[in-house]
Coordinates of C-alpha atoms in Angstrom, one line a residue:
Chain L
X1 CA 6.9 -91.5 32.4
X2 CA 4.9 -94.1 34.4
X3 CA 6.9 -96.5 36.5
X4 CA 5.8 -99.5 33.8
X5 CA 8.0 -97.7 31.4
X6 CA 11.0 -97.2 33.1
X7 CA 11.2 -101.5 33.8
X8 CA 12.6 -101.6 30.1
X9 CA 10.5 -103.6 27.6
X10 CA 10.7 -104.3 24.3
X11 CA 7.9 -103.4 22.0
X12 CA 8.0 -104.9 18.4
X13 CA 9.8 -108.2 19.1
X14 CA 6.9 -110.5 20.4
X15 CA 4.2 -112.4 18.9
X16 CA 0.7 -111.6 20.4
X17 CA 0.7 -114.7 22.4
X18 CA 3.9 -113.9 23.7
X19 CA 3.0 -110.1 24.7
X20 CA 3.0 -108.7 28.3
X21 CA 0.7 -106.2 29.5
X22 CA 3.7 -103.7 29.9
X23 CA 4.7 -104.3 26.4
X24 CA 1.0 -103.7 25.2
X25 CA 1.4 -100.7 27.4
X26 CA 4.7 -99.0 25.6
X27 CA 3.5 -99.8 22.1
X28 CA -0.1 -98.1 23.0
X29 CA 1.0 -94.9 24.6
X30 CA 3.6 -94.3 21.7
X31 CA 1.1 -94.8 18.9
X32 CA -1.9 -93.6 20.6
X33 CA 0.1 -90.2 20.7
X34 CA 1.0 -90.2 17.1
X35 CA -2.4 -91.2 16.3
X36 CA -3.6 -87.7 18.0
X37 CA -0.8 -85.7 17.0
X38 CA -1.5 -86.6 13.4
X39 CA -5.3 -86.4 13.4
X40 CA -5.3 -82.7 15.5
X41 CA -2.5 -81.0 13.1
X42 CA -4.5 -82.8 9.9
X43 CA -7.5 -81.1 11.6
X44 CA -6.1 -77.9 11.9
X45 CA -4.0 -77.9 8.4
X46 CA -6.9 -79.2 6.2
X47 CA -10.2 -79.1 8.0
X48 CA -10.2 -83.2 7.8
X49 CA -10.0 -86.1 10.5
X50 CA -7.3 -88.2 9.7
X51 CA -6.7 -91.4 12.3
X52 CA -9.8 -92.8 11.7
X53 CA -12.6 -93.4 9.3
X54 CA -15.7 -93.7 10.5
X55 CA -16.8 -89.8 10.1
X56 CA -15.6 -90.4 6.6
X57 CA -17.5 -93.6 5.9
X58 CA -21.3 -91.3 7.1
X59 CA -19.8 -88.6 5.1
X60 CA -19.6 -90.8 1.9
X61 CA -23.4 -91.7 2.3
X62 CA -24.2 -87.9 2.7
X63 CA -22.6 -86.8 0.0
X64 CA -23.8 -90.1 -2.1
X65 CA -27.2 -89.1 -1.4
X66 CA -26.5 -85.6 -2.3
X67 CA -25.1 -86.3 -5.8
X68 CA -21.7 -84.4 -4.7
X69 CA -19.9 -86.6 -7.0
X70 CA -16.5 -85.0 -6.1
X71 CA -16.9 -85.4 -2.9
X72 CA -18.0 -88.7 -2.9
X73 CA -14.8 -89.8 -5.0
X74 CA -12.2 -87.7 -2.4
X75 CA -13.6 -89.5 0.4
X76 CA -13.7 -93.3 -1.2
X77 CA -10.4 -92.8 -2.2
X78 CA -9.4 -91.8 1.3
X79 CA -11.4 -94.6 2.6
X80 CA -9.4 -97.1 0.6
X81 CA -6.0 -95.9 1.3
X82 CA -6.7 -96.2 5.2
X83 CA -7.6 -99.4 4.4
X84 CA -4.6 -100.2 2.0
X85 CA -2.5 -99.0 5.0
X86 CA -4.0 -101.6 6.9
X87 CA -3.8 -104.0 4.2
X88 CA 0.0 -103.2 3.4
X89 CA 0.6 -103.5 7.3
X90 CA -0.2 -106.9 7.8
X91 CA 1.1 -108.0 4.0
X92 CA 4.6 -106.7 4.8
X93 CA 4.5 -108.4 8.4
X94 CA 3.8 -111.9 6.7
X95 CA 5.9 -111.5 3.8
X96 CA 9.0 -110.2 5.7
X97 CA 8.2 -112.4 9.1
X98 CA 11.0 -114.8 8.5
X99 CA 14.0 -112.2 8.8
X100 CA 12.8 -112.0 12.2
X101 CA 9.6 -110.6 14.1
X102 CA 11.9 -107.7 14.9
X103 CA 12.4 -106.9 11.5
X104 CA 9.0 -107.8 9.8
X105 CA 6.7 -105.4 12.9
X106 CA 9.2 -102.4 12.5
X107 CA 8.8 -102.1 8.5
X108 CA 5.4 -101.1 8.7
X109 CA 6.4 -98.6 10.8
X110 CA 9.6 -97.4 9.0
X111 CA 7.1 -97.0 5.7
X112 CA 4.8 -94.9 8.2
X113 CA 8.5 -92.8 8.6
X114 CA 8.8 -92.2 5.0
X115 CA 5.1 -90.9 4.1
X116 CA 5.3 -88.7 7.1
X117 CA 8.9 -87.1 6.3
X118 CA 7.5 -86.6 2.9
X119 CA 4.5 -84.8 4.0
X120 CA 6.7 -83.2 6.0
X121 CA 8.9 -81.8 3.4
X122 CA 6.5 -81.1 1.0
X123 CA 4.1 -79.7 3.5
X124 CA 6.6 -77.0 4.8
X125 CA 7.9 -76.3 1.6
X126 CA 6.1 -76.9 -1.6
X127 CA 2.3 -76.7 -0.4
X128 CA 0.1 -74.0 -2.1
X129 CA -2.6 -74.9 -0.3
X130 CA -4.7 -76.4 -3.7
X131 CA -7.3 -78.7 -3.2
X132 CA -5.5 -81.2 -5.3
X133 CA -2.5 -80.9 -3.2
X134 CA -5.1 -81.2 -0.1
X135 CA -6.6 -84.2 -0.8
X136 CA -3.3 -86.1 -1.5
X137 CA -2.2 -84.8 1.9
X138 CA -5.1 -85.7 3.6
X139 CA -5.0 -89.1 2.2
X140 CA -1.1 -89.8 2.8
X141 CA -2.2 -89.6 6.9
X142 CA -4.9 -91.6 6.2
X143 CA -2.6 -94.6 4.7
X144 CA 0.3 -93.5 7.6
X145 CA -3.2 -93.9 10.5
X146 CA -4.2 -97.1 8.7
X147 CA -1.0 -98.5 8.4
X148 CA 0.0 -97.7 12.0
X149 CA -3.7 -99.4 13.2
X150 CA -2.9 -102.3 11.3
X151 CA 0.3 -103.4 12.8
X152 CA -0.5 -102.4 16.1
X153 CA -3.2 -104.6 15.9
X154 CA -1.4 -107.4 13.9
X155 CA 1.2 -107.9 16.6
X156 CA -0.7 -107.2 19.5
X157 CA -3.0 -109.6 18.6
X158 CA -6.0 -107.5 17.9
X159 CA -6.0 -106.2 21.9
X160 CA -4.7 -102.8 20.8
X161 CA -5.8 -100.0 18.2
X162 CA -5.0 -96.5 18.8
X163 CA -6.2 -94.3 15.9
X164 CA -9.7 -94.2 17.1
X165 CA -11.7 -93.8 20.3
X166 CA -15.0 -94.9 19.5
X167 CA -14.2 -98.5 20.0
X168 CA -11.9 -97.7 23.3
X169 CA -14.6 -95.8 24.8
X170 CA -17.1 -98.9 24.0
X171 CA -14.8 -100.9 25.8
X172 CA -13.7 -98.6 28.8
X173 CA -17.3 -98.2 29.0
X174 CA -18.1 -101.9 29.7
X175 CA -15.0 -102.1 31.5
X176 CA -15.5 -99.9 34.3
X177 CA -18.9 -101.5 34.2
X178 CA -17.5 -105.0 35.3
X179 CA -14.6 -103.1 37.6
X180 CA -17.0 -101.3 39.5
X181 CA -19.8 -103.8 39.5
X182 CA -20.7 -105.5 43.1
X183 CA -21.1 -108.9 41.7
X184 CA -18.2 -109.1 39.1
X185 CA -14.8 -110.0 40.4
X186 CA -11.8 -107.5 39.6
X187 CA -9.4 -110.2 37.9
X188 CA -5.6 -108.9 37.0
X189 CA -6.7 -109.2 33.4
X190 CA -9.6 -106.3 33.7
X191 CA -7.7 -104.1 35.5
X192 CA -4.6 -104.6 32.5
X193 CA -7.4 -104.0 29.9
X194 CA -8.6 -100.9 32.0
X195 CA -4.8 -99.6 32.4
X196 CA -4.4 -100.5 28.8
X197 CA -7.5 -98.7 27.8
X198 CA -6.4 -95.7 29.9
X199 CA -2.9 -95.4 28.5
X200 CA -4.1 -94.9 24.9
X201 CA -6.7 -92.2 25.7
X202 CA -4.4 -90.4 27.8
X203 CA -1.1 -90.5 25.3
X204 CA -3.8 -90.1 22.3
X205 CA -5.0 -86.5 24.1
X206 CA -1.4 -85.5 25.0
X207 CA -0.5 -86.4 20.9
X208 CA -3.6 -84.4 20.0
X209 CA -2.7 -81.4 22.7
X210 CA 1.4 -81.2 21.4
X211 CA 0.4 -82.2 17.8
X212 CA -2.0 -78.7 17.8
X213 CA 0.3 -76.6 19.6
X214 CA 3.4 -77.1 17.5
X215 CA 1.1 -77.0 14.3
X216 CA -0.1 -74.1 15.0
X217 CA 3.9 -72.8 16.1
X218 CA 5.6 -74.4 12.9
X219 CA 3.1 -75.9 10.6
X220 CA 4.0 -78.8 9.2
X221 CA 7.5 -79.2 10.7
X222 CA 5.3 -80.3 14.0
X223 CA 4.9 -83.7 12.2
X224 CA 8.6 -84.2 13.0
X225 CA 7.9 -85.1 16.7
X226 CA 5.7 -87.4 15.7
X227 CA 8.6 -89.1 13.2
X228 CA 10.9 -89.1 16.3
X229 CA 8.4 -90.9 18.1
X230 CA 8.3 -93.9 15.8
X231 CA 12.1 -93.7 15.1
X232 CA 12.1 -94.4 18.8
X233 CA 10.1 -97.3 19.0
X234 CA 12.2 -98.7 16.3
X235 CA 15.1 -97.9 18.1
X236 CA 14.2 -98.7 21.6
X237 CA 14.2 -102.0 20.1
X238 CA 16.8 -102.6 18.1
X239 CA 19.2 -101.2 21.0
X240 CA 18.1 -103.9 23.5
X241 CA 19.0 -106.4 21.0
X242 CA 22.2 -105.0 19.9
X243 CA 22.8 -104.5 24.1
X244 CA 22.0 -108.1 24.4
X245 CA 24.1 -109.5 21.9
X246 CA 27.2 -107.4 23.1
X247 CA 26.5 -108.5 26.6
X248 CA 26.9 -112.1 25.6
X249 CA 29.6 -111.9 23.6
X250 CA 31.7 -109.6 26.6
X251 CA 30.6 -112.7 28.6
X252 CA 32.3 -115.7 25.9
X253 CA 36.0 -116.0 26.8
X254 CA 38.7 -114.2 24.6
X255 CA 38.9 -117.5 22.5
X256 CA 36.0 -118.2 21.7
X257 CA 35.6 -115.0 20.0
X258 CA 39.0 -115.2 18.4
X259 CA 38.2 -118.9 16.8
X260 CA 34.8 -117.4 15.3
X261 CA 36.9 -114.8 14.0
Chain B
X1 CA -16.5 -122.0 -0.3
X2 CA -12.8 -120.1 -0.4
X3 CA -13.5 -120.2 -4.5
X4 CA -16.6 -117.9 -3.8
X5 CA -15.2 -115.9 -1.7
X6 CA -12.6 -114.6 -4.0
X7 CA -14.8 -114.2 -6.6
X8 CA -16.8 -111.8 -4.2
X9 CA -13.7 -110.2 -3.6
X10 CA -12.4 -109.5 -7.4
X11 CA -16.0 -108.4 -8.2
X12 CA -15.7 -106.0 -5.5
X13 CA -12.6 -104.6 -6.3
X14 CA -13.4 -104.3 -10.1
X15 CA -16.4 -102.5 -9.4
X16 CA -14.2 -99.9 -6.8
X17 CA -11.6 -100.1 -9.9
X18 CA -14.3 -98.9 -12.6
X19 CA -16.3 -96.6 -10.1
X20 CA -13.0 -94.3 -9.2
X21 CA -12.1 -94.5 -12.7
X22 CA -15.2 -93.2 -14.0
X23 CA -15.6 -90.5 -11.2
X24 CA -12.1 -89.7 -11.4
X25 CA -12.8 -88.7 -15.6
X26 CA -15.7 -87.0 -14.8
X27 CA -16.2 -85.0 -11.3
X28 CA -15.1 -81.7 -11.7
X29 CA -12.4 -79.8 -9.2
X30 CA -14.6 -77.2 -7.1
X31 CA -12.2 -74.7 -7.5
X32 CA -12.9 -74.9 -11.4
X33 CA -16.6 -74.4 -10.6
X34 CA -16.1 -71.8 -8.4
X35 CA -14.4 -69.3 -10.7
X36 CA -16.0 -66.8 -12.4
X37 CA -18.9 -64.4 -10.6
X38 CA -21.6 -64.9 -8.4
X39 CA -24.5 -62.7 -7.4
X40 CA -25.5 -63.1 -4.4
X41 CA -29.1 -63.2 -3.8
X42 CA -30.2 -63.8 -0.2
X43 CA -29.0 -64.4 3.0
X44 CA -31.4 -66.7 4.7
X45 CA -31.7 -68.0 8.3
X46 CA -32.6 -71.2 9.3
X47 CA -32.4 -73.1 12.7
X48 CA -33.4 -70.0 14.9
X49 CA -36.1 -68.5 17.1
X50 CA -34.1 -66.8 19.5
X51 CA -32.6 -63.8 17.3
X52 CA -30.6 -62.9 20.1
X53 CA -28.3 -65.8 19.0
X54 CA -27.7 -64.1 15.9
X55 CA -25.7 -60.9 17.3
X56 CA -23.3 -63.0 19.4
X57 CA -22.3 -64.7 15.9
X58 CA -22.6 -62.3 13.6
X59 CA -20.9 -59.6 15.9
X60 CA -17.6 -60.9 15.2
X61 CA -17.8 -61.6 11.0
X62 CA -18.4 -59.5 8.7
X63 CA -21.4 -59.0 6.3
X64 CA -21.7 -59.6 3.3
X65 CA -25.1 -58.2 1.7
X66 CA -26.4 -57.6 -1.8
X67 CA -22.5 -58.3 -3.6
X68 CA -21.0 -59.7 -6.0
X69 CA -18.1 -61.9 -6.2
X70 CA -15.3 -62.7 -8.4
X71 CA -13.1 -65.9 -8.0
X72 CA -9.8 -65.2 -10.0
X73 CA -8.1 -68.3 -11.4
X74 CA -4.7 -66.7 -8.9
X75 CA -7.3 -67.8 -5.6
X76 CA -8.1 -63.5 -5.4
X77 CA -11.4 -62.8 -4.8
X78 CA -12.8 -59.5 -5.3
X79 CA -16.1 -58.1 -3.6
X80 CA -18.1 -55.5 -5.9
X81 CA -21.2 -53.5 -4.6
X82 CA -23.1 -52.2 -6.9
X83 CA -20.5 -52.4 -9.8
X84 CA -17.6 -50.5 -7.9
X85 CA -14.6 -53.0 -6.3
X86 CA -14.9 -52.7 -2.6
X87 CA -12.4 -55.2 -1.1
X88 CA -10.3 -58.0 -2.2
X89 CA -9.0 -61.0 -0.5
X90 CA -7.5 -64.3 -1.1
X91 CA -9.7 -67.8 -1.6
X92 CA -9.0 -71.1 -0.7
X93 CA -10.7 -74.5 -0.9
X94 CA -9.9 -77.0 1.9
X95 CA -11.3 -80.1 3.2
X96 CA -12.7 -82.7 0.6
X97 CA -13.7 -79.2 -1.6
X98 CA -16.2 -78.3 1.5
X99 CA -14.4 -75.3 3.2
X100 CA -13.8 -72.1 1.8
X101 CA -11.4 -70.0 3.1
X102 CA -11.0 -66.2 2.6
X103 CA -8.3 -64.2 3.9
X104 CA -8.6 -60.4 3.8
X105 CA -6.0 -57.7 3.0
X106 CA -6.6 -56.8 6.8
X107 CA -5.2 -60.2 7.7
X108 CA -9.0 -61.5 9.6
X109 CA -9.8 -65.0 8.0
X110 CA -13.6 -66.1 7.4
X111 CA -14.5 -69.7 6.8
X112 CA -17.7 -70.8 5.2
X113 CA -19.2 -74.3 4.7
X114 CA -19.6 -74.9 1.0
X115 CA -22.7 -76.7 1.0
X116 CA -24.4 -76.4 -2.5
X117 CA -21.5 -75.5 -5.8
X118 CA -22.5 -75.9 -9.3
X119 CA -22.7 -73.8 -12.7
X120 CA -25.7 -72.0 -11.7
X121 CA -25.5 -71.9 -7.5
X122 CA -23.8 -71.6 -4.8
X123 CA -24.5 -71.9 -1.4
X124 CA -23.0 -71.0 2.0
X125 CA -23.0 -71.5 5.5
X126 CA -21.4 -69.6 8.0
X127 CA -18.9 -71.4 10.2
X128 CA -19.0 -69.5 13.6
X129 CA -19.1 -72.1 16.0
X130 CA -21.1 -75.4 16.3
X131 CA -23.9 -74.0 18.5
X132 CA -24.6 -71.5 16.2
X133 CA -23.4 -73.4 12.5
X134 CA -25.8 -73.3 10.0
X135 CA -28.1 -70.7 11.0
X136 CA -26.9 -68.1 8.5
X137 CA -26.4 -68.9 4.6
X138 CA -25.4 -66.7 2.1
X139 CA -26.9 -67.8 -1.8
X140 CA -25.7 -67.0 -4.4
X141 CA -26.1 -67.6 -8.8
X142 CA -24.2 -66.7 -11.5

């Protein structure tokens, strides 16, 4: 792990003006690399890009324009569940928010947990590989990739997304333009944005690298690793805060916690 | 201003609403289409001056010339030349309906690109790579 990780920081807790780069950092690599993972195995199962949409959106206007009406309704309907992911990312953020910012950025991702454990399961033990069955599968990544995008970018503020690379390599492009320009200076916030940058493509090829391996070892079951990735970021979490609060209250004196007892 | 906006919006998602709907009641599944038998009536090449291209593709799959084939409802396929059964194998649709899959008894998988399927034709594409994809199709008609 690079040293940024091992400095311990929280990843679903802060609002995007209150974000470090290091937190940026932790939530990026661990999504980015479920974001590959998903999109390689979904590849490999079912011949279909699953983490982002663009492919599918050209695809639609081929197929439009070649009256393949079936395809043309399998491919909308994937469109708008990535964006319904998306959409049902930020709705449960604001709707949940006031419980806490702990609470309202990990349900996105616990609902991400249950679509993938269900693919899971039903990939390893029911699917009989029908076209039918396909699509729905196929489309259950596409809300999980949509729904992961959308609340990495709702609490990071926009400055991370991790399901595609066509947008990251616009932007590492220009980056390392300014970085490596004579005239432009090399501010701390470039070189964050080029570290930030660098971090998702990295963990989104590792992801993509393990998610094809293990697919092609044990099928679907390879989709676990990427469930125990999220389960960690909800964790990782959750287990500073429950730290934190047992630290203080090993810290009141005896009667103070007797009296609230 | 906001008023227009979300009439924009509702009009957009009513239209979505009645355009799945009515393509949802009305496309067929390809791997209804695809049952029954097809002749096939040409292999054609496209793409391709340098034959030499052909051989380091079509070295590795194998050929399937003047046949017919029968998509079983149970995805088996069955390959007849001239009228007598010469090898079966199982069928598969994958994709958004635009990859067939066959597996053969001998356990070697071929994938094709399903790029025409209606009543009357069918058209595919051999998958062997991307330098050399879409150079070879196979067509075929009920």
């Amino acid at each position: 792990m690079p040293n940024s990780f091992s400095n311990g920081r929280i990843m679903l807790r802060h609002s995007p003006t209150k974000r470090s780069t290091k937190e940026n950092l932790w939530l990026a690599a661990t999504t980015a690399y479920s974001a590959g993972a998903v999109n390689v195995a979904s590849v490999i199962a079912f011949f279909a890009f699953t983490s982002n949409v663009t492919g599918h959106v050209a695809i639609f206007a081929e197929e439009l324009v070649k009256g393949h009406w079936h395809q043309v309704f399998i491919v909308l309907i994937w469109l708008l569940l990535f964006l319904f992911g998306a959409f049902a990312a930020n709705f449960i953020i604001s709707s949940v928010v006031k419980k806490g910012k702990y609470f309202s950025n990990s349900a996105p991702i616990f609902l991400e947990i249950v679509v993938l454990a269900f693919i899971t399961v039903y990939g390893h033990f029911y699917y009989q590989e029908t076209l039918r069955e396909t699509e729905w599968l196929i489309g259950g990544l596409l809300f999980c990739m949509g729904l992961q995008n959308g609340m990495v970018s709702t609490i990071s503020g926009g400055v991370v997304k991790t399901t595609h690379v066509t947008g990251l390599f616009t932007d590492l492009g220009a980056e390392l333009s300014q970085w490596l320009h004579p005239i432009t200076p090399r501010t701390k916030v470039l070189k964050d944005r080029l570290k930030l940058r660098l971090y998702i493509l990295s963990y989104y090829i590792l992801g993509g690298l393990v998610g094809g391996y293990f697919f092609l070892l044990i099928d679907f079951l390879a989709f676990i690793m990427v469930i125990l990735v999220l389960i960690f970021v909800i964790y990782y979490d959750m287990s500073r805060v429950v730290t934190k609060l047992t630290i203080r209250k090993i810290k009141k004196p005896a009667y103070v916690i007797q009296e609230q007892n | 201003m906001y008023r227009k906006l979300n009439a924009i919006l509702i009009v957009i998602g009513l239209s979505l609403f009645l355009l799945i709907a009515f393509l949802g009641l009305n496309v067929r599944n390809p791997e209804e289409v695809i049952q029954g038998e097809w002749e096939e009536k040409d292999w054609a090449y496209e793409k391709i001056e340098n034959k030499e291209v052909l051989k380091l593709g079509l070295g590795e799959i194998k050929k399937h010339e003047a046949e017919n084939w029968k998509f079983r409802s149970g995805n088996s396929l069955e390959f007849y030349k001239e009228g007598k059964l010469i090898a079966q194998a199982a069928w598969r649709i994958k994709g958004r309906g635009h990859i067939l899959q066959i597996l053969h008894e001998d356990g070697s998988r071929e994938l094709f690109d399903i790029k025409e399927l209606n009543d009357d034709e069918m058209v595919l594409h051999f998958d062997i790579g991307m330098e050399t994809r879409g150079i070879a199709k196979l067509i075929f008609q009920r």
